[in-house]
Amino acid sequence: MASVKNYYRPTSVAEALDLLARPGTTALAGGTRLVPRPEEWEAVVDLQAAGLDGVEIEEERAVLGAMTRIQALVDHEDLPEALRRAAHREGPNTFRSMGTVGGVAAAADPESELFAALLVFEAVVTIRSAAGGRETPLAGFRPAPGELITAVTIQTGGTAAAERVARTPADSPIVAVLGRRDPAGRLHLAFCGVGERPLLAAPEAIDRLDPPGDFRGSSGYRRQMAIVLSRRVLDALEESAP
């Protein structure tokens, strides 16, 4: 098994990319985890000083720097309230003060309500590598060696609602559903706890979900909760429509 032997702290994206091009090297964001497969890495590139933090509010969209802390989303009053609430549910304050937007996008934790919120707000990931830059929807994003997430851009217009079921109010969700109707009237519906990562699904496809079961809920229970919670979200969106 490999172990981390080298630590780097670049002061620019270009320097970080040069380091990430080396074999066995991965990016370190908030430090809450190394993804994927930490046993594969021999060196880490700490991105804290690379200038990738901050939130820029633009007309009908917001650009979230990859190193923006989750707690900064909670505290930012110009971001959508549904996104801020989802960020607050990402973990305790100690975790939110360390974890980053880029880390959430890279990890795609199946119970991450923040990842699901980013999905319904049509998140697009900006990626840099030695080969250049690209943008891709978060829904289809998978991190690749040598690539660096620099920002996540979301659309901020429309109305949103969320429902969840958990063992306790402070616990991570067994199933959670987040929905948004954008200014054009299009529906965006995302689910936690029904797959290997949060996912988007149309209302008519919910009963075809095949969630993994565990000690907190069987596959059938999770599917039924997805149906019930999505109905509640759709009702809430209908009630809040202009």
mmCIF file of N, CA and C in Angstrom, residues 54-64 76-80 154 156:
data_model
loop_
_atom_site.group_PDB
_atom_site.id
_atom_site.type_symbol
_atom_site.label_atom_id
_atom_site.label_comp_id
_atom_site.label_asym_id
_atom_site.label_seq_id
_atom_site.Cartn_x
_atom_site.Cartn_y
_atom_site.Cartn_z
ATOM 1 N N GLY A 54 -13.736 31.939 -2.888
ATOM 2 C CA GLY A 54 -14.540 33.132 -3.123
ATOM 3 C C GLY A 54 -15.813 32.841 -3.884
ATOM 4 N N VAL A 55 -16.812 33.708 -3.697
ATOM 5 C CA VAL A 55 -18.110 33.609 -4.364
ATOM 6 C C VAL A 55 -18.339 34.887 -5.157
ATOM 7 N N GLU A 56 -18.625 34.737 -6.440
ATOM 8 C CA GLU A 56 -18.944 35.882 -7.293
ATOM 9 C C GLU A 56 -20.415 35.787 -7.702
ATOM 10 N N ILE A 57 -21.193 36.783 -7.347
ATOM 11 C CA ILE A 57 -22.609 36.821 -7.685
ATOM 12 C C ILE A 57 -22.783 37.613 -8.968
ATOM 13 N N GLU A 58 -23.365 36.985 -9.968
ATOM 14 C CA GLU A 58 -23.658 37.635 -11.229
ATOM 15 C C GLU A 58 -25.166 37.552 -11.476
ATOM 16 N N GLU A 59 -25.637 38.158 -12.547
ATOM 17 C CA GLU A 59 -27.064 38.142 -12.838
ATOM 18 C C GLU A 59 -27.536 36.716 -13.107
ATOM 19 N N GLU A 60 -28.404 36.221 -12.241
ATOM 20 C CA GLU A 60 -29.017 34.893 -12.372
ATOM 21 C C GLU A 60 -28.017 33.744 -12.259
ATOM 22 N N ARG A 61 -26.812 33.999 -11.776
ATOM 23 C CA ARG A 61 -25.881 32.900 -11.555
ATOM 24 C C ARG A 61 -24.854 33.302 -10.510
ATOM 25 N N ALA A 62 -24.171 32.295 -9.973
ATOM 26 C CA ALA A 62 -23.111 32.527 -9.000
ATOM 27 C C ALA A 62 -21.949 31.600 -9.329
ATOM 28 N N VAL A 63 -20.746 32.125 -9.223
ATOM 29 C CA VAL A 63 -19.533 31.345 -9.453
ATOM 30 C C VAL A 63 -18.896 31.072 -8.101
ATOM 31 N N LEU A 64 -18.791 29.800 -7.762
ATOM 32 C CA LEU A 64 -18.254 29.371 -6.477
ATOM 33 C C LEU A 64 -16.846 28.840 -6.692
ATOM 34 N N HIS A 76 -23.499 33.148 3.168
ATOM 35 C CA HIS A 76 -23.624 34.113 2.066
ATOM 36 C C HIS A 76 -25.094 34.401 1.780
ATOM 37 N N GLU A 77 -25.553 35.584 2.137
ATOM 38 C CA GLU A 77 -26.972 35.918 2.056
ATOM 39 C C GLU A 77 -27.469 36.121 0.634
ATOM 40 N N ASP A 78 -26.582 36.254 -0.339
ATOM 41 C CA ASP A 78 -27.003 36.446 -1.724
ATOM 42 C C ASP A 78 -27.163 35.131 -2.488
ATOM 43 N N LEU A 79 -26.840 34.026 -1.863
ATOM 44 C CA LEU A 79 -27.039 32.723 -2.490
ATOM 45 C C LEU A 79 -28.463 32.231 -2.210
ATOM 46 N N PRO A 80 -29.003 31.343 -3.060
ATOM 47 C CA PRO A 80 -30.359 30.832 -2.828
ATOM 48 C C PRO A 80 -30.484 30.169 -1.458
ATOM 49 N N ILE A 154 -23.401 28.004 -10.696
ATOM 50 C CA ILE A 154 -24.798 27.623 -10.568
ATOM 51 C C ILE A 154 -25.699 28.728 -11.101
ATOM 52 N N THR A 156 -29.082 30.796 -10.320
ATOM 53 C CA THR A 156 -29.680 31.138 -9.030
ATOM 54 C C THR A 156 -31.152 31.498 -9.107
#
